[in-house]
mmCIF file of C-alpha atoms in Angstrom:
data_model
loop_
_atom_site.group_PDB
_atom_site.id
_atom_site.type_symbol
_atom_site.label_atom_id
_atom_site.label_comp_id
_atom_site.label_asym_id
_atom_site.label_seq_id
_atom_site.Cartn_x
_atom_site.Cartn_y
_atom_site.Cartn_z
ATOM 1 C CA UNK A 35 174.018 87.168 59.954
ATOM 2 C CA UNK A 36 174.704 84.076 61.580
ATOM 3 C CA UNK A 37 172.884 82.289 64.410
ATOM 4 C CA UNK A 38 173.895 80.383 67.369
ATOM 5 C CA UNK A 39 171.147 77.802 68.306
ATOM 6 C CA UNK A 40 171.129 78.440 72.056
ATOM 7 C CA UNK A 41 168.182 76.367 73.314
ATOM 8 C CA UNK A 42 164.669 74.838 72.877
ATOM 9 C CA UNK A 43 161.496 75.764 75.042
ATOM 10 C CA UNK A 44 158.468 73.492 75.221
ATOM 11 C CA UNK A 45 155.443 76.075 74.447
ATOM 12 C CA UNK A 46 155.413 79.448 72.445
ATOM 13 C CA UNK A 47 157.756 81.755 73.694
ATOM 14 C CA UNK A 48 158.648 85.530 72.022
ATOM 15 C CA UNK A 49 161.674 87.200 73.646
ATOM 16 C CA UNK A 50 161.819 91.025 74.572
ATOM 17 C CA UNK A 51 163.172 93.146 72.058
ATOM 18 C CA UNK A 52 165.961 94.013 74.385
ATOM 19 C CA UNK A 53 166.723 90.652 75.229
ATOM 20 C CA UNK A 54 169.656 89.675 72.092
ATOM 21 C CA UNK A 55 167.461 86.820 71.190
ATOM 22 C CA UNK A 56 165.937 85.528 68.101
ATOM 23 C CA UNK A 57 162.914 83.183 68.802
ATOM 24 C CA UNK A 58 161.315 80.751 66.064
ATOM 25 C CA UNK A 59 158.286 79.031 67.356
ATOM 26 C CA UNK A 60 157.232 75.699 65.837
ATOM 27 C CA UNK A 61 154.795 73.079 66.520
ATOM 28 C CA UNK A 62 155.105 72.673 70.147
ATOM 29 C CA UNK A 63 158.328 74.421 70.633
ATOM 30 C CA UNK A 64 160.171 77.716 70.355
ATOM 31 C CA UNK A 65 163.915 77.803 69.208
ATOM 32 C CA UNK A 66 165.661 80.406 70.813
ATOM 33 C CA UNK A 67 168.932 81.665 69.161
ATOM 34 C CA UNK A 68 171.875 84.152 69.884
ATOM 35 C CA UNK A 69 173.022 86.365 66.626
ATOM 36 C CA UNK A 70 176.523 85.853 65.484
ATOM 37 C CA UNK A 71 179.071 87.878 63.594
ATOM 38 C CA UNK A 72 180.101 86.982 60.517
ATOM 39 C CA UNK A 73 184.046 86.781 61.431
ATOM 40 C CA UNK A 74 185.285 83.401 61.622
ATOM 41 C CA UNK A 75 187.490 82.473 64.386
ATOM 42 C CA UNK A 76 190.351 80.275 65.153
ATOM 43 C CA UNK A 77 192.949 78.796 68.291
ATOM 44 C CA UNK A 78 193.554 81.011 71.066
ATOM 45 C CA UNK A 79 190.972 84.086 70.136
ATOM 46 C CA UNK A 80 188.116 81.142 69.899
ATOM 47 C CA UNK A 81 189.045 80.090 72.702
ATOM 48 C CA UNK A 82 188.721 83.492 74.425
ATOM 49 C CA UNK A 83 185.849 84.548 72.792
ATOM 50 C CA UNK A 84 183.988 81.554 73.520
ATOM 51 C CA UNK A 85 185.099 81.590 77.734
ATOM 52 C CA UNK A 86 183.876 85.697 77.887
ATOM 53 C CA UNK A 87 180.531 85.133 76.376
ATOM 54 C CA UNK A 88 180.058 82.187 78.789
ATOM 55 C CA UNK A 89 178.935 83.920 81.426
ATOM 56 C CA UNK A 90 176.231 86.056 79.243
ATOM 57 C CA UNK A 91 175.324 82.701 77.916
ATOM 58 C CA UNK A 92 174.671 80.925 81.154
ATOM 59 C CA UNK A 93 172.261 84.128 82.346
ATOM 60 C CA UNK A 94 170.351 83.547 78.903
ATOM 61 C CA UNK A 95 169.701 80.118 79.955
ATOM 62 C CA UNK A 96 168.768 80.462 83.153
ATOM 63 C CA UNK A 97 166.247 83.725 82.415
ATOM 64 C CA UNK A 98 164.830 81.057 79.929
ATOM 65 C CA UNK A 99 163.963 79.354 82.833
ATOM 66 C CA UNK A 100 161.100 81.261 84.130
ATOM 67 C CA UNK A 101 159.361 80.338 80.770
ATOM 68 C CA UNK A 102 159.364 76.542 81.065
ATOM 69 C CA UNK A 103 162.272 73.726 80.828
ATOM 70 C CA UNK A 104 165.116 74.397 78.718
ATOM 71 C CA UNK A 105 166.658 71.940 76.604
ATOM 72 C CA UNK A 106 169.958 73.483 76.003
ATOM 73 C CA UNK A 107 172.482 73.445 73.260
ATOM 74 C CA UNK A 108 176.263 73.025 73.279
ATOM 75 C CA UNK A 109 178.306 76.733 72.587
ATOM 76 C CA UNK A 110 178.430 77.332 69.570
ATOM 77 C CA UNK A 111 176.242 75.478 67.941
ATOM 78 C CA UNK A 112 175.272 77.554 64.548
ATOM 79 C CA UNK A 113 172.394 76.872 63.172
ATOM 80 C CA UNK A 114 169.763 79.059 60.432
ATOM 81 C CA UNK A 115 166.264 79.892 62.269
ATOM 82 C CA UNK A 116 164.773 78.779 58.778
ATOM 83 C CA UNK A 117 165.959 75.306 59.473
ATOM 84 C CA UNK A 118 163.680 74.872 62.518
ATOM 85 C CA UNK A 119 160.765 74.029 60.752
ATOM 86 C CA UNK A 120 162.980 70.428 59.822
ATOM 87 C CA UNK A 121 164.781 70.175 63.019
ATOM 88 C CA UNK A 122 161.688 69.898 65.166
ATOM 89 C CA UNK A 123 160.031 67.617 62.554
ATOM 90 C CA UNK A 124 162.877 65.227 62.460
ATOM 91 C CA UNK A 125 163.483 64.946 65.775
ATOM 92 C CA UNK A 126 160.121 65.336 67.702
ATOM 93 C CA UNK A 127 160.280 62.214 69.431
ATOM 94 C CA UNK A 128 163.568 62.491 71.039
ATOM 95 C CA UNK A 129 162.399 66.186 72.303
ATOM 96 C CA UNK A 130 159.195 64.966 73.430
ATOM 97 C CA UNK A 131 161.200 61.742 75.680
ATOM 98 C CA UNK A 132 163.835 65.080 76.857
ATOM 99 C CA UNK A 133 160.839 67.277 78.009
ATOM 100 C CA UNK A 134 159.394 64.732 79.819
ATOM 101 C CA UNK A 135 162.673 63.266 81.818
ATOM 102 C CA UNK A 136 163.544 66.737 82.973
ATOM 103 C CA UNK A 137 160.042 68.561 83.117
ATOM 104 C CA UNK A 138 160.214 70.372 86.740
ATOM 105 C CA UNK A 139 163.868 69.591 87.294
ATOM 106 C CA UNK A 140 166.861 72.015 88.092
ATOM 107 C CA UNK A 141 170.773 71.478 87.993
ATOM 108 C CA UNK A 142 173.029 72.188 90.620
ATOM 109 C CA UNK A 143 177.025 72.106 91.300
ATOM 110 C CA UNK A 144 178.152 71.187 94.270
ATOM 111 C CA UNK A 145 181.646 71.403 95.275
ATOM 112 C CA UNK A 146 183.653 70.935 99.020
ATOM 113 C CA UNK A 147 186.858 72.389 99.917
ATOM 114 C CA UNK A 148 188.237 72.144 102.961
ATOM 115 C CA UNK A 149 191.520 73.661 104.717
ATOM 116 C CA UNK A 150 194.048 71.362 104.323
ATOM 117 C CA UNK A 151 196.511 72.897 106.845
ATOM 118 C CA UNK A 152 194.781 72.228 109.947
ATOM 119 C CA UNK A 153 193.470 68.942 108.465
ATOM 120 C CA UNK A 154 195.684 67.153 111.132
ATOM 121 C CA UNK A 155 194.303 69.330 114.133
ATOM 122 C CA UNK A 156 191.025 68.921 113.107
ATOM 123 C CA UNK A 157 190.710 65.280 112.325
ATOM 124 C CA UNK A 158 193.491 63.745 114.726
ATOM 125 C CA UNK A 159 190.959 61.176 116.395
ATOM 126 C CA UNK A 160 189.629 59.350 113.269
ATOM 127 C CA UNK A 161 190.739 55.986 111.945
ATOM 128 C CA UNK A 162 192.855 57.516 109.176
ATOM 129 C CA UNK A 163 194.455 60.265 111.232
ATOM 130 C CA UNK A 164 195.327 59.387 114.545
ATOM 131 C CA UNK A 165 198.213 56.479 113.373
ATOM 132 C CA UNK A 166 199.933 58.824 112.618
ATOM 133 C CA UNK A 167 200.435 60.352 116.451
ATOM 134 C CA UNK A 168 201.063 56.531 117.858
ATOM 135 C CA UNK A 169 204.674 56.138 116.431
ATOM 136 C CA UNK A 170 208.153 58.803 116.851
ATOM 137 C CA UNK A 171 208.437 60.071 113.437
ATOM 138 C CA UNK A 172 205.968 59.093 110.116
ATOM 139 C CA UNK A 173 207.367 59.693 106.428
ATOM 140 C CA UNK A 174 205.709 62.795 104.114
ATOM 141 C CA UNK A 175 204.142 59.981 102.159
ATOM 142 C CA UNK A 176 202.346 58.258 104.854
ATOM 143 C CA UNK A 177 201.053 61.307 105.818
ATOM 144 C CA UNK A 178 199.994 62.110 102.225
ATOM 145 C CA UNK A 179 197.985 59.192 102.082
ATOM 146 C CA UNK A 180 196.020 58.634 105.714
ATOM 147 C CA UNK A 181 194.951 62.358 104.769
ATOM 148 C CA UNK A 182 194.296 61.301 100.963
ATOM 149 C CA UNK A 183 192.024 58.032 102.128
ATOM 150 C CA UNK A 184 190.199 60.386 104.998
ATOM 151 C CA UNK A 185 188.982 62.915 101.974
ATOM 152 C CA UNK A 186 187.938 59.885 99.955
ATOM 153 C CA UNK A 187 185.789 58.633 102.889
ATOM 154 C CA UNK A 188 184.230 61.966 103.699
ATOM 155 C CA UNK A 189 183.785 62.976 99.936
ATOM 156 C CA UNK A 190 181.534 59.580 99.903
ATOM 157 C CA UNK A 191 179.606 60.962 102.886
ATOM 158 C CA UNK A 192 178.905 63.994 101.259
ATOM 159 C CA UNK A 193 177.971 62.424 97.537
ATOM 160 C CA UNK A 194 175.823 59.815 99.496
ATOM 161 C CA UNK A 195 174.022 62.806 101.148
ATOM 162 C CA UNK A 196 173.590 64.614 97.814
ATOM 163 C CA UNK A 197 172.800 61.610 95.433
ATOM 164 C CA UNK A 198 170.212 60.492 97.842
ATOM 165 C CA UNK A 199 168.095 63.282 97.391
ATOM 166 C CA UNK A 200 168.902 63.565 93.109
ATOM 167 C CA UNK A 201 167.011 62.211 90.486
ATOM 168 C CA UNK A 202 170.675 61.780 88.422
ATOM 169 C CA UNK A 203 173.913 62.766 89.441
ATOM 170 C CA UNK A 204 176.951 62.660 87.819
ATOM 171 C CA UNK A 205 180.764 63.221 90.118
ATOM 172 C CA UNK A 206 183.415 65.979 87.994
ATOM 173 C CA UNK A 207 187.242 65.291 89.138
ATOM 174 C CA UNK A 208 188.731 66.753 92.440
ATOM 175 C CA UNK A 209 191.643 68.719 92.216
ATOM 176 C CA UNK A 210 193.496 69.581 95.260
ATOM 177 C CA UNK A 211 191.401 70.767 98.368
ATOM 178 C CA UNK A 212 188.360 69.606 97.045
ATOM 179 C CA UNK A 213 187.064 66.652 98.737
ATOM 180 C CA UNK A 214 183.505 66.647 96.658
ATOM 181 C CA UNK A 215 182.690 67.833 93.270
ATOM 182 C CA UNK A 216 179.554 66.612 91.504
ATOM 183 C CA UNK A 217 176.736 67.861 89.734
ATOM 184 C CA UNK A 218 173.087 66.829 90.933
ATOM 185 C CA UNK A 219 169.549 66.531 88.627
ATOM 186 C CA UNK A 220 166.910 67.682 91.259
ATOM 187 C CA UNK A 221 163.032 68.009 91.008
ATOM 188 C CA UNK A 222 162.490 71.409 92.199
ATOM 189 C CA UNK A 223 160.304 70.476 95.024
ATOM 190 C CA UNK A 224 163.718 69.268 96.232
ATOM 191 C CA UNK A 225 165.593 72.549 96.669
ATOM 192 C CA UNK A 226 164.580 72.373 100.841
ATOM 193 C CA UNK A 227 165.809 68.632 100.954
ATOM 194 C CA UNK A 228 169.224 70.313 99.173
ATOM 195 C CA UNK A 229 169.421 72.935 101.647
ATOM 196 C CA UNK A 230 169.312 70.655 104.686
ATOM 197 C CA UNK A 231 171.985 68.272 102.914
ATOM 198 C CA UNK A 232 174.012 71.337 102.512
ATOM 199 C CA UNK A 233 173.747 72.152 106.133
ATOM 200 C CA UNK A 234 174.514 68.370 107.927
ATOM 201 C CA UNK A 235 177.918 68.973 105.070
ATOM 202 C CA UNK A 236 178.901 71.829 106.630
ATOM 203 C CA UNK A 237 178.243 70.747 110.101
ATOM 204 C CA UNK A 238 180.671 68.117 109.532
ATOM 205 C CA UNK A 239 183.370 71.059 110.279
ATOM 206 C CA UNK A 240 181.529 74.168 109.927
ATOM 207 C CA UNK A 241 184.811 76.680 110.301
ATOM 208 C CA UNK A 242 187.247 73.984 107.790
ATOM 209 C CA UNK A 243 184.666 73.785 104.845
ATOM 210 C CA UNK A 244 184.141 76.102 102.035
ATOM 211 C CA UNK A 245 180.773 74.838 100.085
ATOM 212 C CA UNK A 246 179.921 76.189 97.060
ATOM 213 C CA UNK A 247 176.554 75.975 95.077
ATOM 214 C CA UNK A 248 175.828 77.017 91.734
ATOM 215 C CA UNK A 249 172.624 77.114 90.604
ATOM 216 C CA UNK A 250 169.531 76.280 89.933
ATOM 217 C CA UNK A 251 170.345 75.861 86.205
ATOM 218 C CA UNK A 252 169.272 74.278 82.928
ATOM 219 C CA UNK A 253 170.680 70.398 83.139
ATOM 220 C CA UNK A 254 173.732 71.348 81.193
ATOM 221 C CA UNK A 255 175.631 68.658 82.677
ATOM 222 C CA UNK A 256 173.053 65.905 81.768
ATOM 223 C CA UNK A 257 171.448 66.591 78.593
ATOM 224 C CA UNK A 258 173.215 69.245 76.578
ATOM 225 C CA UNK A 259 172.139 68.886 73.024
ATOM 226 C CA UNK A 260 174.395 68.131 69.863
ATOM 227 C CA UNK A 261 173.884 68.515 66.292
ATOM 228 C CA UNK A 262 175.167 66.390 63.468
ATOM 229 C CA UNK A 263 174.409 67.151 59.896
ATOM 230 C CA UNK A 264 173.586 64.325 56.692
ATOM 231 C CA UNK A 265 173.699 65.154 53.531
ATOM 232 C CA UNK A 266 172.118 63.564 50.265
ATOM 233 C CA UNK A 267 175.431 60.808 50.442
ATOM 234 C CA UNK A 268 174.569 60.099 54.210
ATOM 235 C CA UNK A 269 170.946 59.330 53.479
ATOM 236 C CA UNK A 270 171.603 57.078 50.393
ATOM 237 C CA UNK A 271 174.458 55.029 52.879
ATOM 238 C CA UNK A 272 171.720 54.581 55.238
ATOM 239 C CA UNK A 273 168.932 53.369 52.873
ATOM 240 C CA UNK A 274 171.784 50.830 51.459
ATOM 241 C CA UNK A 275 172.378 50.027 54.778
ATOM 242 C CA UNK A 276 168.632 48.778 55.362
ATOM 243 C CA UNK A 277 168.317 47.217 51.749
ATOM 244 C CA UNK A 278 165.546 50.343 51.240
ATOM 245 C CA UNK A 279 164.614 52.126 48.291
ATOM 246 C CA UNK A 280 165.091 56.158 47.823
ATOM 247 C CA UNK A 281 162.149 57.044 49.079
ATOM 248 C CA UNK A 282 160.350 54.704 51.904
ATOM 249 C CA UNK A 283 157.624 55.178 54.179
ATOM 250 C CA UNK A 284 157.984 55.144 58.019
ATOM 251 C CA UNK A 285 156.477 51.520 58.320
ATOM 252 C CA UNK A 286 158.758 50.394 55.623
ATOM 253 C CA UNK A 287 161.642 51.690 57.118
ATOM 254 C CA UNK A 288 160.725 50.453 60.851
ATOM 255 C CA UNK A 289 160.219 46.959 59.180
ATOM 256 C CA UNK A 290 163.770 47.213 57.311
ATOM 257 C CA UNK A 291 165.307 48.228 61.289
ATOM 258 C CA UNK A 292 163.904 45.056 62.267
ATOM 259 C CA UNK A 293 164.762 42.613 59.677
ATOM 260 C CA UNK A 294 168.393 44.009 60.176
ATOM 261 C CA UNK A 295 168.371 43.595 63.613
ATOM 262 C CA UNK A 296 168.158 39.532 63.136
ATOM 263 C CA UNK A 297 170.794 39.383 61.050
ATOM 264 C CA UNK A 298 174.818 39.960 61.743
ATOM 265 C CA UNK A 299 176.028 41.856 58.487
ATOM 266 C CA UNK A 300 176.092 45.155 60.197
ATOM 267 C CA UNK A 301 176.691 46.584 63.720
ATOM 268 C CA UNK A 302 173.563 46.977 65.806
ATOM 269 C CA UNK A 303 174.442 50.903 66.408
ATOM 270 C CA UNK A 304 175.029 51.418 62.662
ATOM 271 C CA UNK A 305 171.375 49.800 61.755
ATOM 272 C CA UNK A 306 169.609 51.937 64.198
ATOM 273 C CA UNK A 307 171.455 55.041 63.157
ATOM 274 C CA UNK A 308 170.446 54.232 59.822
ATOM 275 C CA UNK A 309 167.031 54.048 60.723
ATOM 276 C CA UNK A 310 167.168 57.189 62.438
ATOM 277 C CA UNK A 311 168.144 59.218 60.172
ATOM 278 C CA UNK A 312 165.627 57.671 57.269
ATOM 279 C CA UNK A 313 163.265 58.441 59.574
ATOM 280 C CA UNK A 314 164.611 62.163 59.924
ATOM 281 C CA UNK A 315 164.637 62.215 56.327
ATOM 282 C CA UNK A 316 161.234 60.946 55.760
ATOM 283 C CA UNK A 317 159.434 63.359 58.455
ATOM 284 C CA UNK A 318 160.907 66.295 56.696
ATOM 285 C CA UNK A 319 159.489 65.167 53.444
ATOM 286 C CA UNK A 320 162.605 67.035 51.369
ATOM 287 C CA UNK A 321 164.810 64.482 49.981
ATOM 288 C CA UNK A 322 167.032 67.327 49.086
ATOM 289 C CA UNK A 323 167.098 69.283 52.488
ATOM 290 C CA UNK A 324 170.339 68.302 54.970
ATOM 291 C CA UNK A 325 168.956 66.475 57.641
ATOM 292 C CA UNK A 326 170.350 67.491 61.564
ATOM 293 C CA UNK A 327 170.264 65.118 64.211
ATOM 294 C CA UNK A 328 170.193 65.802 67.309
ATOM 295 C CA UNK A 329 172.558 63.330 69.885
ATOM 296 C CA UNK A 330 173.108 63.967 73.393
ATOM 297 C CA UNK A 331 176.503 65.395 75.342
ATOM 298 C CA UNK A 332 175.981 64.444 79.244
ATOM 299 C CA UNK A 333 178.676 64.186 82.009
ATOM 300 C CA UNK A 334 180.474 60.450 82.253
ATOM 301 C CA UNK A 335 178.448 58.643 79.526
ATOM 302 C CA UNK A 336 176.920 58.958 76.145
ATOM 303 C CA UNK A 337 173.489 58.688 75.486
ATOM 304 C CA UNK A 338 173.451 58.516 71.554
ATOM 305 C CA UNK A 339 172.513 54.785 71.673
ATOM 306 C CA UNK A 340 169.600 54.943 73.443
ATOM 307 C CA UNK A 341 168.457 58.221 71.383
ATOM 308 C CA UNK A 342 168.397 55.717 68.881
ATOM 309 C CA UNK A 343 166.084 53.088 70.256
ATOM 310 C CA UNK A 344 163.922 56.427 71.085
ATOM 311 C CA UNK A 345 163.775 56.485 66.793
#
């Protein structure tokens, strides 16, 4: 059987027998993973397989919810249960720094559509619009674009309503009709402050706009977590890297980081990934065991450089 590592709980946590879930629970944490078939997929049938069991997924996630803050994982992620023992151990730090930034805090997607045929009608009076009306005849273009540069101004309005009252916040593209998309990080003490945001948005033309919320979630959108795996070759690399020997304590490899640092024959990001993962390596205590570190998928940047100052 194989295992899809779905998420990480702070606390002990056993699931229901009817729930489809395998829990592990180590040191401070409980690994909570989805069974797998053996059949390997490819292409288009992935592909399908992977958007049906989305939705299942998602409820998963947000039932684990109820139990504490979920760090979750990116689909698909397989993993073996017996491995979370090392996985934990190696990377206890940057879990600890993950609990703590989103302890008590809930995702949310936000998106505003409004009706673009009576656009015109509606906003004729505004600075963008009502040009338009002064001359005989406009060109299909102009038009395009005084309606194009009103949605940009009110999509600011409403992501300056919603960002004011989020802890992070991250826009996602607009297609057409959509004059806001973003996803917001909220404490949930917020959720009332959200609520009246939503409102003043749709008062802005309460028959024209279609909102639409979903959540509260897990902060899938902000810290969804990766794994990469080293093997015996990628730990040696990294030890030649720091001028180390095979098998060096924390202190001597912090000290090695350092003395690196000051000098320019390697990249900055390569030295500290080196010293992350002989760190990794040396908190499992298994020269021989693959080492799997965990880096961090959010929306519009990438966080693996500061996961490595966190090592």
């Amino acid at each position: 059987m194989k295992y899809e590592l779905l998420a990480l709980l702070s606390g002990h946590y056993a699931a229901p027998s009817d729930a489809d879930l395998v829990t592990v629970a180590r040191g401070d944490y409980t690994a909570v993973f989805l069974p797998r078939s053996h059949k390997q997929l490819f292409g288009q049938t992935l592909r399908r397989t992977r958007l049906s069991s989305a939705p299942k997924r998602q409820a998963h996630l947000e039932t684990l919810m109820s139990k504490g803050t979920v760090l979750p994982f990116a689909p698909a992620t397989v993993f073996d249960p017996q491995g979370t023992d090392a996985l934990v151990a190696s990377n206890a730090e940057v879990f600890r720094t993950l609990f703590e930034r989103l302890r008590n805090r809930v995702q949310y997607q936000i998106s505003v559509e409004w009706t673009e045929s009576r656009v015109l009608e509606q906003f004729r009076n505004t600075s963008e619009i009502s040009p338009l009306f002064a001359g005989s005849s406009v060109s299909g273009r102009t038009v395009s674009a005084a309606v194009t540069k009103l949605a940009d101004r009110l999509g600011q309005c409403i992501v300056s309503r919603l960002s004011s009252i989020a802890c992070e916040f991250s826009e996602l593209p607009r297609q057409r009709a959509l004059i806001a998309n973003c996803v917001i990080l909220i404490e949930a003490t917020e959720e009332p402050a959200l609520d009246e945001a939503l409102a003043a948005i749709d008062a802005i033309w309460s028959d024209g706009l279609r909102i639409r919320q979903i959540g509260p979630g897990p902060a899938v959108s902000f810290a969804t977590l990766t794994l990469q795996r080293f093997g015996k070759r990628d730990l040696a690399r990294a030890h030649r890297v720091l001028n180390l020997s095979d098998r060096p304590s924390s202190d001597e490899i912090r000290d090695a980081r350092q003395r690196r640092l000051r000098d320019a024959s390697a990249t900055v990001s390569e030295i500290r990934m080196a010293a992350r993962l002989a760190l990794a390596a040396h908190k499992i205590g298994d020269p021989g065991q693959p080492v799997h570190i965990v880096d961090i998928w959010s929306e519009g940047r990438a966080t693996t450089g500061d996961l490595e100052r966190v090592a």
